[in-house]
Coordinates of C-alpha atoms and ligand atoms in Angstrom, one line a residue:
M1 CA 24.3 -34.3 -27.9
S2 CA 24.6 -37.2 -30.2
D3 CA 24.9 -40.7 -28.4
N4 CA 27.9 -41.1 -29.2
Y5 CA 29.9 -38.1 -27.1
K6 CA 27.3 -39.7 -23.6
T7 CA 28.1 -43.6 -24.4
M8 CA 31.8 -42.0 -24.0
G9 CA 30.5 -40.2 -20.6
E10 CA 29.3 -43.1 -19.0
R11 CA 32.1 -45.4 -20.4
A12 CA 34.2 -43.2 -18.5
L13 CA 32.5 -43.3 -15.1
M14 CA 31.8 -46.8 -15.3
H15 CA 35.3 -47.2 -15.8
G16 CA 37.5 -44.2 -15.8
P17 CA 39.7 -42.4 -15.9
L18 CA 36.7 -39.6 -15.2
E19 CA 35.8 -37.3 -17.2
A20 CA 38.0 -33.6 -17.3
L21 CA 36.0 -31.3 -15.8
F22 CA 35.5 -27.6 -16.7
C23 CA 33.8 -24.4 -16.4
C24 CA 33.3 -20.8 -17.3
I25 CA 32.9 -18.8 -13.6
G26 CA 31.9 -14.1 -13.8
D27 CA 28.1 -12.4 -12.9
P28 CA 26.3 -12.4 -15.2
V29 CA 27.0 -15.3 -17.4
I30 CA 23.6 -15.7 -18.9
G31 CA 23.4 -14.9 -22.0
N32 CA 27.7 -16.7 -22.5
P33 CA 27.6 -19.2 -25.5
T34 CA 31.6 -20.5 -23.9
Q35 CA 29.4 -23.8 -22.6
I36 CA 27.5 -24.6 -26.2
M37 CA 30.8 -23.8 -28.0
V38 CA 33.5 -25.8 -25.8
E39 CA 30.7 -28.8 -25.3
D40 CA 30.3 -29.7 -29.4
A41 CA 33.9 -29.3 -29.7
F42 CA 35.0 -31.5 -27.8
E43 CA 32.8 -34.3 -28.9
E44 CA 33.8 -34.0 -32.1
I45 CA 37.4 -34.4 -31.3
G46 CA 36.5 -36.9 -29.2
F47 CA 37.6 -35.7 -25.8
A48 CA 35.8 -36.7 -23.0
G49 CA 35.3 -33.3 -20.8
R50 CA 32.2 -31.7 -19.2
Y51 CA 31.6 -27.7 -19.4
L52 CA 29.6 -26.2 -17.1
T53 CA 28.4 -22.1 -16.5
C54 CA 29.1 -20.8 -13.2
T55 CA 27.1 -17.4 -11.7
V56 CA 29.6 -16.5 -8.9
A57 CA 29.0 -13.1 -7.8
T58 CA 31.2 -10.7 -6.6
G59 CA 32.9 -11.6 -3.1
S60 CA 33.5 -15.4 -3.7
V61 CA 35.9 -15.7 -6.4
K62 CA 38.9 -16.8 -3.9
E63 CA 35.9 -19.6 -2.5
A64 CA 35.4 -20.4 -6.7
I65 CA 39.3 -21.3 -7.2
E66 CA 39.8 -23.3 -4.1
G67 CA 36.6 -25.2 -5.3
I68 CA 38.0 -25.4 -8.2
K69 CA 41.1 -26.6 -7.2
A70 CA 39.5 -29.7 -4.7
L71 CA 37.0 -30.4 -7.2
G72 CA 39.5 -31.3 -9.6
F73 CA 38.2 -29.5 -12.1
A74 CA 41.3 -29.8 -15.3
G75 CA 40.2 -25.7 -16.5
A76 CA 38.4 -23.1 -16.2
N77 CA 37.6 -19.6 -18.1
V78 CA 36.9 -16.4 -16.6
T79 CA 34.3 -13.7 -17.8
A80 CA 34.0 -10.4 -16.6
P81 CA 33.9 -8.7 -13.9
H82 CA 36.4 -11.2 -12.4
K83 CA 39.7 -11.4 -15.0
V84 CA 41.7 -9.4 -13.1
E85 CA 40.7 -10.3 -9.3
V86 CA 41.3 -13.7 -9.9
I87 CA 45.5 -13.0 -10.5
Q88 CA 45.7 -13.0 -7.2
Y89 CA 44.3 -16.7 -6.0
L90 CA 46.4 -18.2 -9.5
D91 CA 49.6 -20.3 -9.0
G92 CA 50.9 -18.7 -11.4
L93 CA 50.8 -16.4 -15.3
T94 CA 51.6 -16.9 -18.8
E95 CA 53.3 -13.9 -20.5
S96 CA 50.5 -12.7 -22.2
A97 CA 48.2 -12.8 -18.6
R98 CA 51.4 -11.2 -16.2
L99 CA 51.5 -7.8 -19.1
S100 CA 47.8 -7.8 -19.4
G101 CA 46.8 -7.9 -16.1
A102 CA 43.7 -9.9 -16.6
V103 CA 43.0 -13.8 -17.3
N104 CA 40.5 -15.7 -18.9
C105 CA 41.4 -19.4 -19.3
I106 CA 42.7 -21.4 -16.4
Y107 CA 44.7 -24.4 -17.3
R108 CA 46.5 -27.0 -14.5
E109 CA 50.2 -28.0 -14.5
G110 CA 50.1 -31.0 -12.1
D111 CA 48.2 -29.3 -8.8
K112 CA 49.5 -25.5 -9.6
L113 CA 46.1 -24.1 -11.2
I114 CA 47.9 -21.2 -14.1
G115 CA 46.2 -18.5 -15.7
D116 CA 46.1 -17.4 -19.5
N117 CA 44.7 -14.5 -21.5
T118 CA 43.3 -16.5 -24.5
D119 CA 41.6 -13.4 -25.7
G120 CA 44.1 -12.1 -26.8
K121 CA 46.3 -14.5 -28.3
G122 CA 42.1 -15.0 -30.0
F123 CA 42.2 -11.5 -32.0
H124 CA 46.1 -12.4 -33.1
T125 CA 44.8 -15.6 -34.7
S126 CA 42.1 -13.0 -36.8
I127 CA 44.5 -10.2 -38.3
E128 CA 47.2 -12.8 -38.6
L129 CA 45.1 -14.6 -41.1
I130 CA 44.8 -11.9 -43.3
K131 CA 48.1 -9.7 -42.1
P132 CA 50.9 -10.0 -39.8
V133 CA 50.4 -7.9 -38.0
E134 CA 54.1 -7.1 -37.5
G135 CA 55.2 -3.1 -38.6
M136 CA 51.8 -2.2 -38.2
K137 CA 50.1 0.8 -37.4
V138 CA 47.5 0.5 -35.7
L139 CA 44.3 2.0 -33.3
V140 CA 42.5 0.6 -31.2
L141 CA 39.4 2.4 -29.9
G142 CA 39.3 2.1 -26.1
A143 CA 41.6 1.0 -22.8
G144 CA 39.1 -1.7 -20.9
G145 CA 40.1 -5.1 -20.4
A146 CA 40.1 -6.6 -23.9
A147 CA 41.0 -3.5 -24.8
R148 CA 44.1 -4.2 -22.8
A149 CA 44.2 -7.8 -24.1
I150 CA 44.2 -6.7 -27.6
I151 CA 47.2 -4.4 -26.9
T152 CA 49.4 -6.8 -25.3
E153 CA 49.1 -9.3 -28.2
L154 CA 49.7 -7.1 -30.8
A155 CA 53.0 -5.8 -29.0
L156 CA 54.2 -9.3 -28.5
H157 CA 54.2 -9.7 -32.3
K158 CA 55.7 -6.9 -32.8
A159 CA 52.9 -4.1 -34.3
G160 CA 54.8 -1.5 -35.0
S161 CA 53.2 1.5 -32.9
I162 CA 49.3 1.0 -30.6
T163 CA 47.4 4.2 -30.4
I164 CA 45.4 3.6 -27.9
A165 CA 42.4 5.7 -27.1
N166 CA 39.8 7.0 -24.7
R167 CA 37.0 7.8 -23.3
T168 CA 39.3 8.3 -20.4
L169 CA 42.6 8.5 -21.3
E170 CA 43.8 8.0 -17.8
K171 CA 43.2 4.4 -18.7
A172 CA 44.6 4.1 -22.0
Q173 CA 47.7 6.2 -20.4
A174 CA 47.9 3.8 -17.4
I175 CA 48.3 0.5 -20.1
V176 CA 51.0 3.4 -22.0
D177 CA 53.3 3.4 -18.9
T178 CA 52.7 -0.1 -17.9
L179 CA 53.5 -2.2 -21.6
S180 CA 55.9 1.0 -22.6
K181 CA 58.3 -0.9 -20.1
E182 CA 57.7 -4.8 -21.2
V183 CA 57.8 -4.1 -24.8
S184 CA 59.6 -2.4 -28.2
T185 CA 56.3 -1.6 -30.0
K186 CA 55.3 2.2 -29.6
L187 CA 52.8 2.8 -27.5
D188 CA 50.9 6.6 -27.1
A189 CA 47.5 7.8 -25.4
I190 CA 44.9 9.5 -27.1
K191 CA 41.2 10.9 -26.0
L192 CA 38.4 9.4 -27.5
E193 CA 36.2 12.5 -28.3
D194 CA 33.1 13.2 -30.7
H195 CA 33.5 13.1 -34.4
F196 CA 36.9 11.0 -33.8
A197 CA 38.4 10.9 -36.8
I198 CA 40.0 7.9 -39.5
D199 CA 42.3 8.5 -41.1
K200 CA 43.7 6.2 -43.8
S201 CA 47.5 6.8 -42.4
W202 CA 46.3 3.5 -40.1
D203 CA 46.5 -0.6 -40.9
L204 CA 44.6 -1.8 -38.5
V205 CA 42.0 -0.3 -36.5
V206 CA 40.7 -2.1 -33.2
Q207 CA 36.7 -0.8 -32.1
A208 CA 38.1 -2.7 -28.2
T209 CA 35.1 -0.5 -26.4
S210 CA 31.5 -2.7 -25.4
V211 CA 29.7 0.0 -27.3
G212 CA 26.8 -2.0 -29.6
L213 CA 27.3 -5.1 -27.5
F214 CA 23.6 -6.6 -28.3
A215 CA 22.6 -3.0 -29.4
P216 CA 22.6 -3.2 -33.5
Q217 CA 21.8 0.9 -33.9
E218 CA 24.5 2.2 -31.1
G219 CA 27.9 3.4 -32.7
L220 CA 31.1 5.6 -32.1
D221 CA 30.8 9.0 -33.3
L222 CA 33.3 8.4 -35.2
V223 CA 34.6 10.2 -38.8
W224 CA 36.3 7.8 -41.4
E225 CA 38.5 8.2 -43.8
K226 CA 38.3 6.5 -47.6
G227 CA 40.8 4.0 -47.7
E228 CA 43.0 0.9 -47.5
R229 CA 43.0 -1.0 -43.5
I230 CA 41.9 -3.7 -41.4
A231 CA 39.0 -2.7 -38.7
A232 CA 38.1 -5.3 -36.2
D233 CA 35.6 -4.7 -33.4
V234 CA 35.6 -6.8 -30.7
V235 CA 31.8 -6.9 -30.4
F236 CA 30.1 -11.1 -30.9
N237 CA 26.1 -9.5 -30.8
P238 CA 25.6 -8.2 -33.4
I239 CA 27.9 -10.2 -35.5
E240 CA 28.2 -6.7 -38.3
T241 CA 28.3 -3.6 -35.4
Q242 CA 27.3 -0.1 -37.1
F243 CA 31.5 0.2 -36.8
L244 CA 32.0 -2.6 -39.2
K245 CA 29.1 -1.2 -41.5
A246 CA 30.7 2.3 -41.9
A247 CA 34.3 0.7 -41.5
Q248 CA 33.5 -1.2 -44.8
K249 CA 31.9 1.9 -46.7
A250 CA 34.9 3.2 -46.3
G251 CA 37.2 0.5 -47.9
A252 CA 38.1 -1.1 -45.1
T253 CA 38.3 -5.2 -45.0
C254 CA 36.2 -6.2 -42.0
V255 CA 37.4 -8.7 -38.8
D256 CA 34.5 -9.5 -36.6
G257 CA 34.2 -10.6 -32.9
L258 CA 33.4 -13.5 -33.1
G259 CA 36.7 -15.3 -34.9
M260 CA 37.8 -13.6 -31.5
L261 CA 35.5 -15.2 -29.6
V262 CA 35.6 -19.0 -31.2
Y263 CA 39.5 -18.6 -31.8
Q264 CA 40.3 -17.7 -28.0
G265 CA 37.8 -20.2 -27.6
A266 CA 39.7 -22.8 -29.6
I267 CA 43.6 -22.3 -28.1
A268 CA 42.2 -22.8 -25.1
I269 CA 40.0 -25.8 -25.9
E270 CA 43.7 -27.0 -27.4
K271 CA 45.5 -25.9 -24.7
W272 CA 43.3 -28.6 -22.3
S273 CA 42.9 -31.0 -24.7
Q274 CA 46.1 -31.3 -26.2
R275 CA 44.1 -32.1 -29.5
K276 CA 42.9 -29.5 -32.4
T277 CA 39.7 -27.8 -33.2
N278 CA 37.5 -27.4 -36.5
F279 CA 37.2 -23.5 -36.0
A280 CA 34.0 -24.2 -38.5
T281 CA 32.2 -26.5 -36.0
M282 CA 32.7 -24.2 -33.8
K283 CA 31.4 -21.1 -35.2
E284 CA 28.3 -22.9 -36.1
A285 CA 27.8 -23.9 -32.2
L286 CA 27.8 -20.4 -31.4
E287 CA 25.6 -18.9 -34.1
R288 CA 23.4 -21.2 -33.1
A289 CA 23.6 -19.9 -29.8
F290 CA 23.6 -16.8 -31.2
S291 CA 20.2 -17.9 -32.7
L292 CA 18.4 -19.5 -29.1
Ligands
NDP1 P1 35.6 -2.8 -19.9 O1 34.6 -3.0 -19.3 O2 36.6 -3.1 -19.5 O3 36.3 -1.8 -20.7 C1 34.3 -1.3 -21.7 C2 35.4 -0.4 -22.9 O4 34.7 0.4 -23.3 C3 36.6 1.1 -22.1 O5 37.9 1.9 -22.8 C4 34.9 2.1 -22.1 O6 35.4 3.5 -21.8 C5 34.7 1.7 -23.0 N1 33.5 2.9 -23.1 C6 32.1 2.0 -22.8 N2 31.2 2.7 -22.7 C7 31.3 3.8 -23.9 C8 30.7 5.2 -25.0 N3 29.7 5.1 -24.7 N4 31.6 5.2 -24.9 C9 33.0 5.2 -25.8 N5 33.2 4.2 -24.4 C10 32.7 3.4 -23.7 O7 34.7 -4.0 -21.3 P2 36.2 -5.4 -21.7 O8 37.1 -5.0 -22.5 O9 35.8 -6.6 -20.8 O10 35.3 -5.6 -23.1 C11 34.6 -5.0 -24.6 C12 34.0 -5.3 -25.5 O11 35.1 -6.7 -25.5 C13 32.6 -7.0 -24.1 O12 31.8 -5.5 -26.4 C14 33.0 -7.2 -24.7 O13 31.4 -8.9 -25.3 C15 34.3 -8.1 -26.2 N6 35.0 -8.9 -26.3 C16 34.7 -9.7 -27.4 C17 34.9 -10.8 -27.1 C18 35.3 -11.0 -28.1 O14 36.0 -12.6 -27.7 N7 35.1 -11.5 -28.9 C19 36.3 -10.8 -25.7 C20 36.0 -10.4 -24.3 C21 35.5 -8.8 -24.7 P3 36.0 3.8 -20.9 O15 37.2 3.7 -19.9 O16 35.8 5.0 -20.3 O17 35.2 3.6 -19.2

């Protein structure tokens, strides 16, 4: 951290207003690089804010949110396993959070804490940089929290159709049943079997399961037909996953999980600070974090 950033904090301490406080709550949180990315971004944009990473055990989420309120924190990130439970303790939700049923970002409106979901928004940004999602025929592998946030945001941006393939079919069907009432995108659910075939009809294929996270040799058992499409993985460590390697061999334009991580963070930081962030700095911070 540079002297300027430290001086900024010290000046805020001596003359006010005090630095804005933020935190990430989850369990486990060791290995979560968000603090490094956020504090580098704060420093670069000259925002007097501090960000801490806090282990909050299951059963203590209500107290953690009360603590965030009482201590006057300006915002927070919420990570696994609390993204769903936290909703009941907040004062309001954005449409993305309400529809995806999960919150990964909290901001303040006066003395109210509002829950948002920037995971899906971050993913959507990483795809829109290549091609508009409107009208796309999308295949999403997985039906967990990340998949749900992505599906919600793609539907809100008028993807043509989204097929959800999950190992546990019921979870995919539950997303279809809930979201179909709220969006015009056509949704359907299928089972993610072994030797799952990915034909060339998809415009966008999203790997949104946790397979491959911290496991560079692991990947889903997929059979790719050669063809042009976008293939995106939510897994960000390793950056180049088995899924992306196979997709690239089959002719896809690949999008790694780092983009989603940077953009979801950037959306949060811009909301908290009301300032524009620099994606390159944030990406560099993440790459540095992963090399530690
Ligand atoms: P969840 O635990 O909510 O969901 C996990 C999903 O993976 C489920 O669909 C589950 O299927 C599936 N799955 C797990 N193991 C297997 C397997 N062996 N074979 C097939 N499917 C499997 O996790 P999240 O949705 O919260 O997270 C998923 C991934 O997304 C993680 O790697 C996480 O790090 C990443 N992520 C990345 C972000 C980014 O910014 N890049 C942001 C948020 C998350 P089933 O339902 O059958 O159990």
